[in-house]
XYZ file of C-alpha atoms in Angstrom:
607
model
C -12.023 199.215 -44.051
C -12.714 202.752 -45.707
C -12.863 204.003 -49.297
C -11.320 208.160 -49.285
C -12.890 209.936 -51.981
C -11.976 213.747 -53.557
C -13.772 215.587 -55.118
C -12.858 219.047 -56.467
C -14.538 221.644 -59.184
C -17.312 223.478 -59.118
C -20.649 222.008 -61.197
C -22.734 225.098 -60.787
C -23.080 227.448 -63.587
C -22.235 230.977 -62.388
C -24.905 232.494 -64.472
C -27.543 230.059 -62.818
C -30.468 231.947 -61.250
C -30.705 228.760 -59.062
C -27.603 228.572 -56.515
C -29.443 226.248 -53.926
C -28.896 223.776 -56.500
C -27.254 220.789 -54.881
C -24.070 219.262 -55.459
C -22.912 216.272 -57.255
C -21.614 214.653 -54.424
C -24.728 215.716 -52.133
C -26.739 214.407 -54.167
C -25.526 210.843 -54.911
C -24.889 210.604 -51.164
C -28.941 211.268 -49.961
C -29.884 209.115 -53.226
C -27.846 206.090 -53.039
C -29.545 203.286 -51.177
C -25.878 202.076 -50.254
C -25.318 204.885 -48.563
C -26.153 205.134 -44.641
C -25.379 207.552 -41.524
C -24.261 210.543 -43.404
C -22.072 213.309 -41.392
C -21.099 216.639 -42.766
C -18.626 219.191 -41.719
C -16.790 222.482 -43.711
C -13.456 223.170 -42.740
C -12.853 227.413 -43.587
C -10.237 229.679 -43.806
C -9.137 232.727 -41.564
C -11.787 235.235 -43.621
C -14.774 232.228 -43.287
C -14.839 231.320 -47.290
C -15.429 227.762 -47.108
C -12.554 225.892 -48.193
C -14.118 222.264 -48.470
C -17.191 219.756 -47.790
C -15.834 216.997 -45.481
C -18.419 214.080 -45.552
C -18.633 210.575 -43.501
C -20.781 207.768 -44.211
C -21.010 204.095 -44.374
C -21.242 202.381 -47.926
C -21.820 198.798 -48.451
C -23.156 198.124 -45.089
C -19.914 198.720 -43.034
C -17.347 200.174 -44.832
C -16.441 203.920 -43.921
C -16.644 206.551 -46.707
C -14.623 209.657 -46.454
C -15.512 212.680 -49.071
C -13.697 215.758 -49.332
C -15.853 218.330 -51.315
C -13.594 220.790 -52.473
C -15.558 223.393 -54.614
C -13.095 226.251 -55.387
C -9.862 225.291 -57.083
C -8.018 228.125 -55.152
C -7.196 225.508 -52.608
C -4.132 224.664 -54.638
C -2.889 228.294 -54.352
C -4.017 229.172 -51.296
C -3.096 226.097 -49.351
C -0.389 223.767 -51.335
C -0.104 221.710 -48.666
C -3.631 220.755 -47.583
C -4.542 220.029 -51.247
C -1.649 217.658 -51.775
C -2.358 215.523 -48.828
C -5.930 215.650 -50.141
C -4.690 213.865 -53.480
C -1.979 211.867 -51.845
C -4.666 210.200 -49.462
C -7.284 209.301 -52.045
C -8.278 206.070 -53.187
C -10.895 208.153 -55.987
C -10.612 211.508 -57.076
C -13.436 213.240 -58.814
C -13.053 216.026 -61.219
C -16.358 218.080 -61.887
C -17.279 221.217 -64.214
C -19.848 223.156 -65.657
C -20.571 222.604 -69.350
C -21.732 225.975 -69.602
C -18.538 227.776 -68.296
C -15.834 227.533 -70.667
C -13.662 230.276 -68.485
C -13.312 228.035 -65.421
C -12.406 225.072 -67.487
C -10.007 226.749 -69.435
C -8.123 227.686 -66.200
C -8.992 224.295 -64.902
C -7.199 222.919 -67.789
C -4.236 225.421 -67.815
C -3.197 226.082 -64.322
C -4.117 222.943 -62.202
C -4.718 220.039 -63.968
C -0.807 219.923 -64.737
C -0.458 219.728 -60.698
C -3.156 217.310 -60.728
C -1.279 215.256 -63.013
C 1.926 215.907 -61.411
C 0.381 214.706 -58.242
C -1.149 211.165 -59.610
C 2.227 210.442 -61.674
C 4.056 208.442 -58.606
C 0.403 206.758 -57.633
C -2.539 204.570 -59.504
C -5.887 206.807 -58.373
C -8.420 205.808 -60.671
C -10.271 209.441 -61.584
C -13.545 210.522 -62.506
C -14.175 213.468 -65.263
C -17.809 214.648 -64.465
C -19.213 217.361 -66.948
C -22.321 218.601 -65.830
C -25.317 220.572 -66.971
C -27.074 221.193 -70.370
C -25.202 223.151 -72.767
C -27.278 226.457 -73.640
C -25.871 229.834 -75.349
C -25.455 231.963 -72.962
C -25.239 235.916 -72.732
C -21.468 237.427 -72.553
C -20.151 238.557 -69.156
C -19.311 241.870 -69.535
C -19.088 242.954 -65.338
C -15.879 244.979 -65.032
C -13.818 242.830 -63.226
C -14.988 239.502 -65.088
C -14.185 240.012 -68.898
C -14.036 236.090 -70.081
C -16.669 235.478 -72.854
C -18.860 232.121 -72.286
C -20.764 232.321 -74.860
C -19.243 228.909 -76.091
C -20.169 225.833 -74.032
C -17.297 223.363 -72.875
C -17.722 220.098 -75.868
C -17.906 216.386 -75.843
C -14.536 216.329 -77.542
C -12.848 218.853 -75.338
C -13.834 216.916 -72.102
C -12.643 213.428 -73.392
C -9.224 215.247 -74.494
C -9.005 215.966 -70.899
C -9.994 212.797 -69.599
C -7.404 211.053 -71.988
C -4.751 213.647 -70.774
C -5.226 212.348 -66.952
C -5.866 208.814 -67.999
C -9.417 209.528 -66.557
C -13.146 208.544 -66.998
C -15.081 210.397 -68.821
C -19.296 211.107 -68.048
C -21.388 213.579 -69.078
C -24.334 214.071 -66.168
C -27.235 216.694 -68.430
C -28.827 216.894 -65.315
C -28.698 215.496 -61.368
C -31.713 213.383 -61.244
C -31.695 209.590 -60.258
C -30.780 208.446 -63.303
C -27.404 210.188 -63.716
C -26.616 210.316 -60.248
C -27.777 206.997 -58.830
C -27.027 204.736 -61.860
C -24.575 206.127 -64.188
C -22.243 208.022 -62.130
C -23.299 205.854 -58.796
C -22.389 202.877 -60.871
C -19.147 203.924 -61.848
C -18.404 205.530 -58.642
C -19.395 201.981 -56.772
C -17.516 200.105 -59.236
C -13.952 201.945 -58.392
C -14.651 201.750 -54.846
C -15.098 197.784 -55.108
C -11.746 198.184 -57.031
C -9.868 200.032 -53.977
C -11.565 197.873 -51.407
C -10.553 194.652 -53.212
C -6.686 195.611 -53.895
C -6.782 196.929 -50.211
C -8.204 193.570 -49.376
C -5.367 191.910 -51.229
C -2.350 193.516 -50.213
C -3.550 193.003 -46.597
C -3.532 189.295 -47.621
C -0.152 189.234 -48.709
C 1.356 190.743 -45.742
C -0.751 187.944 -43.448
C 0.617 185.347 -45.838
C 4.313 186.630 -45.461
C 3.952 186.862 -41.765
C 2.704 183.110 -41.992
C 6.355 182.028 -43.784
C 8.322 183.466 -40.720
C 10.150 181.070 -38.346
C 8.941 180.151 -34.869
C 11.425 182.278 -33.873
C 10.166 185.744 -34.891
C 13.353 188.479 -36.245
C 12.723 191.633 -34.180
C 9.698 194.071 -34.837
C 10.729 197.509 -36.543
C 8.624 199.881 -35.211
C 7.981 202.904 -36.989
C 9.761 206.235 -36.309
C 8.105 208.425 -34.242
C 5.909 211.249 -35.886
C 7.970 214.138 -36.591
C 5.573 217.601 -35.412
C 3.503 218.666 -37.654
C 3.725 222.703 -38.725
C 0.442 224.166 -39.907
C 0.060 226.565 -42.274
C -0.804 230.197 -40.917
C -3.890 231.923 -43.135
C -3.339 234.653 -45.140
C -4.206 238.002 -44.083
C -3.404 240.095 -47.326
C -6.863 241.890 -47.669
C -6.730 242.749 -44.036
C -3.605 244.580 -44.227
C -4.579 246.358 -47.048
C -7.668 247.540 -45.159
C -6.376 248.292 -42.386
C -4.138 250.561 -44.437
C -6.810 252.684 -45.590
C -8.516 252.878 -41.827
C -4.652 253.792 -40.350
C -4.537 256.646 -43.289
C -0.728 256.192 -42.905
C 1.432 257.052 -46.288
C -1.474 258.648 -48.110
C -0.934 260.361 -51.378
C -3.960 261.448 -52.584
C -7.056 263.242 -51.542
C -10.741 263.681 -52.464
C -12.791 266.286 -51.930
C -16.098 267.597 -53.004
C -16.226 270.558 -55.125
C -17.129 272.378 -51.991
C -13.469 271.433 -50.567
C -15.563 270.615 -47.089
C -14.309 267.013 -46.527
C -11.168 264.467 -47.293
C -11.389 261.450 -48.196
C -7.557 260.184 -48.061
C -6.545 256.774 -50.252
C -3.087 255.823 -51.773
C -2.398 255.794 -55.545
C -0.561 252.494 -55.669
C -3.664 250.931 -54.373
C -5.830 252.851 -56.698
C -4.121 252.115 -59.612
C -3.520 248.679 -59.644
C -7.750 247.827 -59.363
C -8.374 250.849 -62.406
C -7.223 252.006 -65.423
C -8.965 255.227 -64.720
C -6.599 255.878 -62.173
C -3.759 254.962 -64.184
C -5.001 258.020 -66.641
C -5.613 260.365 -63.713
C -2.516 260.055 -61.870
C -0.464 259.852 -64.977
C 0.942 256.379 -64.877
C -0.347 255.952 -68.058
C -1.403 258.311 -70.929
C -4.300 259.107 -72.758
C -2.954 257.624 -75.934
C -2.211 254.139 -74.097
C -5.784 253.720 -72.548
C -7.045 252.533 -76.426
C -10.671 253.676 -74.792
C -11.856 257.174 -75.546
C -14.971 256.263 -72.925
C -12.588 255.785 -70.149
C -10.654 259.204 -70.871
C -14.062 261.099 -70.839
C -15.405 258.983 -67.852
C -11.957 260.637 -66.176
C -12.304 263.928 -67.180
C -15.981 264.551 -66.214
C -15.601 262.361 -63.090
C -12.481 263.751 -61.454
C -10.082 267.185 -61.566
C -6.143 266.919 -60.567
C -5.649 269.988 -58.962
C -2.358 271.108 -60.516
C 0.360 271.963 -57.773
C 4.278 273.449 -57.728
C 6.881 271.370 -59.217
C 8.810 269.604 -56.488
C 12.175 270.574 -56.310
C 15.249 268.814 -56.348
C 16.774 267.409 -52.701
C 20.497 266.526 -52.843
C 20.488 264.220 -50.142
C 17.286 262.481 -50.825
C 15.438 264.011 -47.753
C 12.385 265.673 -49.502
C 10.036 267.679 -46.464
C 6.516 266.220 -45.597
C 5.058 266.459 -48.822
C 1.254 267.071 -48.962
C -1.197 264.672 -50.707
C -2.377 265.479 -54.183
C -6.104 267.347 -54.452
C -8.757 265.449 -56.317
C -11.840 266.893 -56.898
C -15.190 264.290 -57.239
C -17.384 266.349 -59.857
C -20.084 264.094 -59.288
C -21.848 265.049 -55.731
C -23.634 261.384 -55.380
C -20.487 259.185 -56.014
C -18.579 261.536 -53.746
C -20.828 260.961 -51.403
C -19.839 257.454 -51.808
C -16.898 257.226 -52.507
C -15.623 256.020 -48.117
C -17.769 252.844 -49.645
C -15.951 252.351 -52.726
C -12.590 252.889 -51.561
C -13.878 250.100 -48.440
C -14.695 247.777 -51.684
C -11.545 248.242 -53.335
C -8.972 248.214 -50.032
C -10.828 244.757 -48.937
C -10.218 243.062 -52.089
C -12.565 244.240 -54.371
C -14.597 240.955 -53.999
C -17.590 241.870 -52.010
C -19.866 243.343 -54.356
C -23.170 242.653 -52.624
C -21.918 244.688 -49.581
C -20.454 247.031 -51.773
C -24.509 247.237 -53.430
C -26.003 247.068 -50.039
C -24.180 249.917 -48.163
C -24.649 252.368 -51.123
C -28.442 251.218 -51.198
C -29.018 252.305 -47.567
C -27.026 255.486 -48.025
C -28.773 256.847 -51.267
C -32.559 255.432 -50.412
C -32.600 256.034 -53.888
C -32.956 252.650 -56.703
C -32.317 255.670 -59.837
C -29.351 257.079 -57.377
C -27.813 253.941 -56.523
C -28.197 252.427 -60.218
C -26.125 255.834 -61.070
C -23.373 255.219 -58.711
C -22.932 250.989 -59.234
C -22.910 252.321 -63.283
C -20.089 254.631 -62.242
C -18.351 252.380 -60.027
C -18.150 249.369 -63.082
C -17.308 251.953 -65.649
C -13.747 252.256 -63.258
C -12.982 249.245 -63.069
C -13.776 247.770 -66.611
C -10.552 247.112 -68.580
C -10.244 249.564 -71.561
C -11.879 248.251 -74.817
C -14.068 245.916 -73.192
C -18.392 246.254 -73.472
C -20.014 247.136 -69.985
C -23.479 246.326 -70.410
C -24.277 243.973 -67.359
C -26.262 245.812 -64.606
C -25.656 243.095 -62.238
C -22.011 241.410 -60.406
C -21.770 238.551 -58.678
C -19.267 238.458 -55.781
C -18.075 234.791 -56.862
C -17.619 235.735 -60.469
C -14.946 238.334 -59.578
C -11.445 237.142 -58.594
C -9.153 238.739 -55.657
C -6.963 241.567 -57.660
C -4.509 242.920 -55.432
C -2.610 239.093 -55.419
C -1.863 240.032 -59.824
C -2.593 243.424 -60.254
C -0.083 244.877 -58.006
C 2.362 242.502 -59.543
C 2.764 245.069 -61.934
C 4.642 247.687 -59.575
C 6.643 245.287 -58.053
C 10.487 246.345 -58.550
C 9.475 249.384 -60.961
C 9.881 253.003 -60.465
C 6.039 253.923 -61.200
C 4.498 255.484 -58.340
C 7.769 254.711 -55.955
C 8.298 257.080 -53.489
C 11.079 254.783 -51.784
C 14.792 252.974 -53.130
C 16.495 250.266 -51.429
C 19.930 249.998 -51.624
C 21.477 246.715 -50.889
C 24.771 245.141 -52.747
C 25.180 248.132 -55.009
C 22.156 248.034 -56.875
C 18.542 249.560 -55.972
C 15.543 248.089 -55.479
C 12.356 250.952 -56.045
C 9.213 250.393 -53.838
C 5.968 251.635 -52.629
C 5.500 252.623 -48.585
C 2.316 252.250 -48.493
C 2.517 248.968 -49.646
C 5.079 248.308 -47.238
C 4.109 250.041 -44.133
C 0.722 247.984 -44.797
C 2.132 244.062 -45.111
C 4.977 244.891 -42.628
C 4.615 245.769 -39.096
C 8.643 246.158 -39.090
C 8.387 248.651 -42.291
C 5.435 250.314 -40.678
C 7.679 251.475 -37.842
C 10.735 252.198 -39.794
C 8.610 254.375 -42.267
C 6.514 256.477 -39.413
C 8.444 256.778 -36.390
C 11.718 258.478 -35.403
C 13.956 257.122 -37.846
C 16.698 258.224 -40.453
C 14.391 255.972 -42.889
C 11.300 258.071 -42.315
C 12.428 260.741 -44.720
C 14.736 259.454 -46.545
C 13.966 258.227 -49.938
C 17.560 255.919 -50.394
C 17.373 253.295 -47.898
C 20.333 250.774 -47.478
C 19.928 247.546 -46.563
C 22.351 245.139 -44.750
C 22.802 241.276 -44.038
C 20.717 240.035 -46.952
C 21.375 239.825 -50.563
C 19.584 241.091 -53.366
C 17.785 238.199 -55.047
C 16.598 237.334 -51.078
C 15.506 240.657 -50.780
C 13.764 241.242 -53.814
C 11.862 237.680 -52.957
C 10.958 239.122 -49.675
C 9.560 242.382 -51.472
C 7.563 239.849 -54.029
C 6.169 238.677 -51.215
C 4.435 241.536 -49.505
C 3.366 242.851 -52.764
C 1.765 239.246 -54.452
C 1.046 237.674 -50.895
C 2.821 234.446 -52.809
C 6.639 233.079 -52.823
C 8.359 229.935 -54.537
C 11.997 229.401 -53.359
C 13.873 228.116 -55.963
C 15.759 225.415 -53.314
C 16.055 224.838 -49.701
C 19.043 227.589 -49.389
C 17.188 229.862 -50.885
C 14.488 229.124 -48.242
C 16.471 229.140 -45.415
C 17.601 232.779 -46.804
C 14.466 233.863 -46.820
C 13.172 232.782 -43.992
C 16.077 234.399 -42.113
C 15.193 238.377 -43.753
C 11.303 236.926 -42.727
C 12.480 236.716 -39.408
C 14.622 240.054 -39.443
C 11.234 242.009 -40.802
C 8.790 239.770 -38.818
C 6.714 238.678 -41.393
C 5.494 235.358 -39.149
C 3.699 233.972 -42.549
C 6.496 234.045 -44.808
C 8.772 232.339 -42.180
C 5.996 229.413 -41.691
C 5.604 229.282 -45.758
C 9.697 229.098 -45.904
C 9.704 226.416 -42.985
C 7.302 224.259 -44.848
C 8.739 224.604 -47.963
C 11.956 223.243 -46.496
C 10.421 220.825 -44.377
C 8.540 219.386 -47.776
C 11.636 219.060 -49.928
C 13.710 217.186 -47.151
C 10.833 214.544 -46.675
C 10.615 214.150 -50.401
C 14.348 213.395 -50.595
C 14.924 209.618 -51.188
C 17.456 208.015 -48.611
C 20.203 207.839 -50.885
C 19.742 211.239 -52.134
C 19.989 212.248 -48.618
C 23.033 210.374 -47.733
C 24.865 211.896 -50.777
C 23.840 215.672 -50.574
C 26.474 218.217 -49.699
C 23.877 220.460 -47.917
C 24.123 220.016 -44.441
C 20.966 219.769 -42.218
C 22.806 220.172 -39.374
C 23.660 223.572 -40.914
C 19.973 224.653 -41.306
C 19.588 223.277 -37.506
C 22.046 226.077 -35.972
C 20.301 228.647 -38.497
C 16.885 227.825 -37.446
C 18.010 227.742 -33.664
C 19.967 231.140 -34.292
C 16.761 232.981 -35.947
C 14.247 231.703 -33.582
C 12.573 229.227 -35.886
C 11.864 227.034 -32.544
C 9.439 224.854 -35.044
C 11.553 224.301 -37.688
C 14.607 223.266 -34.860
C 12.320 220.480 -33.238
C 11.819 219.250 -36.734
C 14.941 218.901 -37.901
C 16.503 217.572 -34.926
C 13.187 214.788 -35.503
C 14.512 214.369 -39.345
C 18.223 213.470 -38.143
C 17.138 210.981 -35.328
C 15.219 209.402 -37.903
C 17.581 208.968 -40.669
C 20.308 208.293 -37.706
C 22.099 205.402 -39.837
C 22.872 208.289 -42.918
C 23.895 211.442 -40.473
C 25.781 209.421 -38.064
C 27.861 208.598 -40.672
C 28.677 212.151 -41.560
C 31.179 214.790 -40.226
C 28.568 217.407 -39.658
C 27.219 214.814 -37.093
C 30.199 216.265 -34.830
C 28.647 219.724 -34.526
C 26.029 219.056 -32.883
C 25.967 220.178 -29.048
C 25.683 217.656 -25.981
C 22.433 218.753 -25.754
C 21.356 217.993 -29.566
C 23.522 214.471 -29.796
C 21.529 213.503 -26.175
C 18.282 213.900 -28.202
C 18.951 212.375 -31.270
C 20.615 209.244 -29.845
C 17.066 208.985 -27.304
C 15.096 209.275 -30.562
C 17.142 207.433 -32.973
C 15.724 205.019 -35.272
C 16.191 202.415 -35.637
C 16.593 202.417 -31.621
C 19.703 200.601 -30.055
C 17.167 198.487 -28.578
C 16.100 196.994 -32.132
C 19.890 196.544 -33.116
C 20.838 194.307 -30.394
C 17.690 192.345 -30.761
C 18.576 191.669 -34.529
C 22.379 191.384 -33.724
C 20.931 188.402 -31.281
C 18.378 186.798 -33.765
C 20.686 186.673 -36.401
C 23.015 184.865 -33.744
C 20.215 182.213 -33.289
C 19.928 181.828 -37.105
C 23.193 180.966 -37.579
C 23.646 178.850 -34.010
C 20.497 176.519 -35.759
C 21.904 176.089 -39.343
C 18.878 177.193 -40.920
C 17.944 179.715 -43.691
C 16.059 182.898 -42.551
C 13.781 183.758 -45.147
C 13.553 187.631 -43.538
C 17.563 188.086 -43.819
């Protein structure tokens, strides 16, 4: 017997000087006198950022407990599939805040408890609202790249509205002593895992007492199908490519240099500009009169000098020569000097801010010098109007960037130095942007090719609304296919480009739909799986293939049945019909027992 808990949310204030501060679910488990042999393990992702707490003990003397811990709600954007087989594989889920930070509910409540819901509505998971802490006025977060106000404190009434909204419990835990984690939310926690452990108890009754009705003479034994493979998600590697951008120096458009002129520092406006308004101003995306901040103008102007060069001229054929980056000059000598750092900060994600604090500390030596750069540094990346009077940043209280912000030059002609062509319309893009996510682009744009200097760019065998999802991709590092053609299309240009994570996202996307279609759904669908098999085959999806050929042995009785069954190759039919279910085997011994049923004049209460 076991009892799966999940727990997701993050009960730590941000703000809190204290972040050794235990969790909710730590804590009941090493207070709890039920609780016994307690195992931990944390399951990460590609760049080591925990994703979740996995914990293993025995409640109730011999019944196994299973908690997931999951912390950071990014799990449901980062990895769709690991956090619904999370929910779909609870028996409790627990849903946990921080009175005193009104941001993260507010996105809790806007952007994932709808999935949440969405999740629970075919299943009856009984769930558990926690809100945690003692509400205090706090100061206004001001950092740069963290402009929410939480001043005002999550309520009472705001937290039952939620818990009503998810047909949810509702406790409010002021602190995590014994008394509100051992007996109030112990108690309620115990009491739901009675619950699951007596309805498991019960259904496994019912099926012993049904088994007990059967005749002598047993009907034949179904066996399950056998387990289609499993495709696992590839990590994403967004921030890397971006880095590795600036360290390659490939498609740069823009230079620093001391007022000296001694050294370059290269870097490439699209990247620039979609972390900074600043840049915006200095590269003339936007204008002085848009900004609505007179401090960030100034900032510009005393920071930084565009050194003015000739108009370009006009190329008839779209084949402009090499054109040389534009001159920026850093009027400030100490953030020049560390500037390599900054640009390292933004091109990794802009996240790191410690490191970012820590390499400019060992460079200047300095605590007045390094307080004059950080100062600088914030005053960039604020957004225009807002206050910037926190001197210190916090690397979990500012989000990734790059996966919205450059959103905002996807399919426009700011900054574009490139236009696709493709079914006699034009798609603008970015190269460095390109050249950076795709290894296929990256050779295109720098080696001996007609695309290398061309600026019109024509592309064949895909159509536009494909192609502009493939382009969404490499610029948001995100995709949603709007149905399993439009999957199988892009998964075909993923292949053509070699992007290997879009292909896996596509083959799980179509792999998900197709197991969530109900049998009769599948036997009356005009798209044909057999169809996707020859595509997948043809494009080298060799995962997607085996699982497909898995899904139509296993619903044999509905494709047997259907013309497209008569395309498959010797090879393909010899498969299915070894891996069929239900197996001939099975048939015969029901075509047999039903035979004896009849041959003894008595009612089966099976058939």
């Amino acid at each position: 017997r076991s009892v799966n808990i999940v727990a997701f949310g993050n009960e730590r204030d941000v703000f809190s000087e204290d972040s050794q501060q235990p969790s909710l679910i730590w804590s009941y488990l090493g207070r709890s006198p039920l609780i016994s042999q307690i195992d931990s393990s944390f399951s990460a992702s590609q760049v080591g950022n925990p994703v979740f707490a996995e914990y293993q003990a025995c409640v109730f003397g011999n019944v196994r407990l299973v908690v997931y811990d999951c912390a950071l709600w990014d799990i449901f954007d980062s990895d769709w599939y690991t956090s619904c087989r999370l929910i779909g594989g609870a028996d409790i889920i627990v849903i946990k805040y921080s009175v005193n930070d009104k941001t993260s509910f507010q996105e809790l409540k806007d952007n994932y408890v709808p999935t949440v819901k969405k999740a629970l509505s075919h299943c009856s998971v009984p769930v558990i609202i926690s809100a945690i802490g003692a509400r205090k006025n706090g100061v206004p977060c001001t950092c740069p790249l963290c402009t929410s106000d939480r001043r005002s404190c999550v309520t009472t009434s705001e937290g039952v509205q939620l818990a009503k909204e998810l047909g949810a419990t509702y406790l409010e835990l002021h602190t995590l002593n014994d008394f509100y984690v051992q007996k109030y939310f112990g108690g309620v926690l115990e009491y739901f895992m009675i619950q699951s452990l007596n309805q498991k108890s019960s259904e496994k009754m019912k099926k012993r007492k049904k088994m007990q009705k059967c005749h002598r003479v047993q009907p034949p034994q179904l066996e399950q199908p056998e387990k289609m493979p499993i495709l696992k998600g590839e990590a994403s590697h967004y921030n890397a490519d971006l880095h590795n951008l600036l360290c390659c120096c490939q498609c740069v458009d823009v230079a620093f240099y001391p007022e000296d002129l001694s050294i370059a520092v290269e870097a490439h406006k699209i990247i620039l500009c979609s972390v900074s308004h600043l840049f915006m101003l200095l590269f003339g995306v936007k204008s002085p009169s848009d900004a609505h901040d007179a401090s960030l103008v100034q900032l510009a102007q005393s920071l930084f000098a565009v050194e003015e060069g000739d108009p370009l001229p006009s190329y008839p054929h779209g084949v402009p020569p090499c054109v040389p980056p534009v001159r920026v000059v850093v009027k400030d000598s100490l953030f020049c000097s560390c500037l390599p750092d900054f640009l390292h900060f933004i091109y990794s994600g802009a996240f790191q801010w410690e490191q970012l604090e820590e390499d400019i500390k060992k460079k200047l030596k300095d605590p007045d010098k390094t307080e004059h750069v950080l100062e600088k540094v914030k005053c960039i990346l604020k957004t225009p109007g807002k206050l910037n009077t926190v001197k210190d940043c916090k690397s979990h209280q500012i989000k990734l960037l790059y996966n919205t912000s450059l959103r905002l030059f996807f399919n426009t002609p700011v900054l574009a130095d490139v236009i696709f062509k493709i079914q006699d319309a034009t798609v603008p893009a970015h190269r460095a942007v390109l050249v950076a996510r795709c290894e296929v682009m990256a050779a295109m744009f720098n080696g001996n090719y007609l695309e290398a200097n061309s600026i019109l760019v024509p592309v064949y065998g895909v159509s536009k609304d494909t192609f502009l999802s493939f382009l969404e991709y490499l610029y948001t590092d995100s995709c949603c296919p709007a149905s399993i053609l439009q999957a199988m299309s892009l998964l075909i240009c993923a292949e053509m480009y070699q992007v290997m994570r879009l292909r896996h996202i596509c083959e799980l996307y179509i792999i998900t739909q197709l197991q969530s279609m109900p049998s009769r759904e599948l036997a009356s669908t005009s798209l044909s799986i057999v169809s996707l098999l020859k595509k997948a085959k043809f494009h080298n999806s060799d995962c997607l293939s085996t699982w497909l050929l898995h899904f139509i042995a296993t619903n044999y009785l509905i494709f047997s049945q259907k013309p497209e069954f008569q395309e498959l190759s010797v090879e393909e039919r010899d498969f299915v019909e070894m891996h069929r279910w239900p197996s001939n085997l099975y048939l015969k011994q029901l075509a047999d027992y039903r035979n004896y049923i009849h041959s003894q004049k008595c009612h089966c209460t099976v058939m």
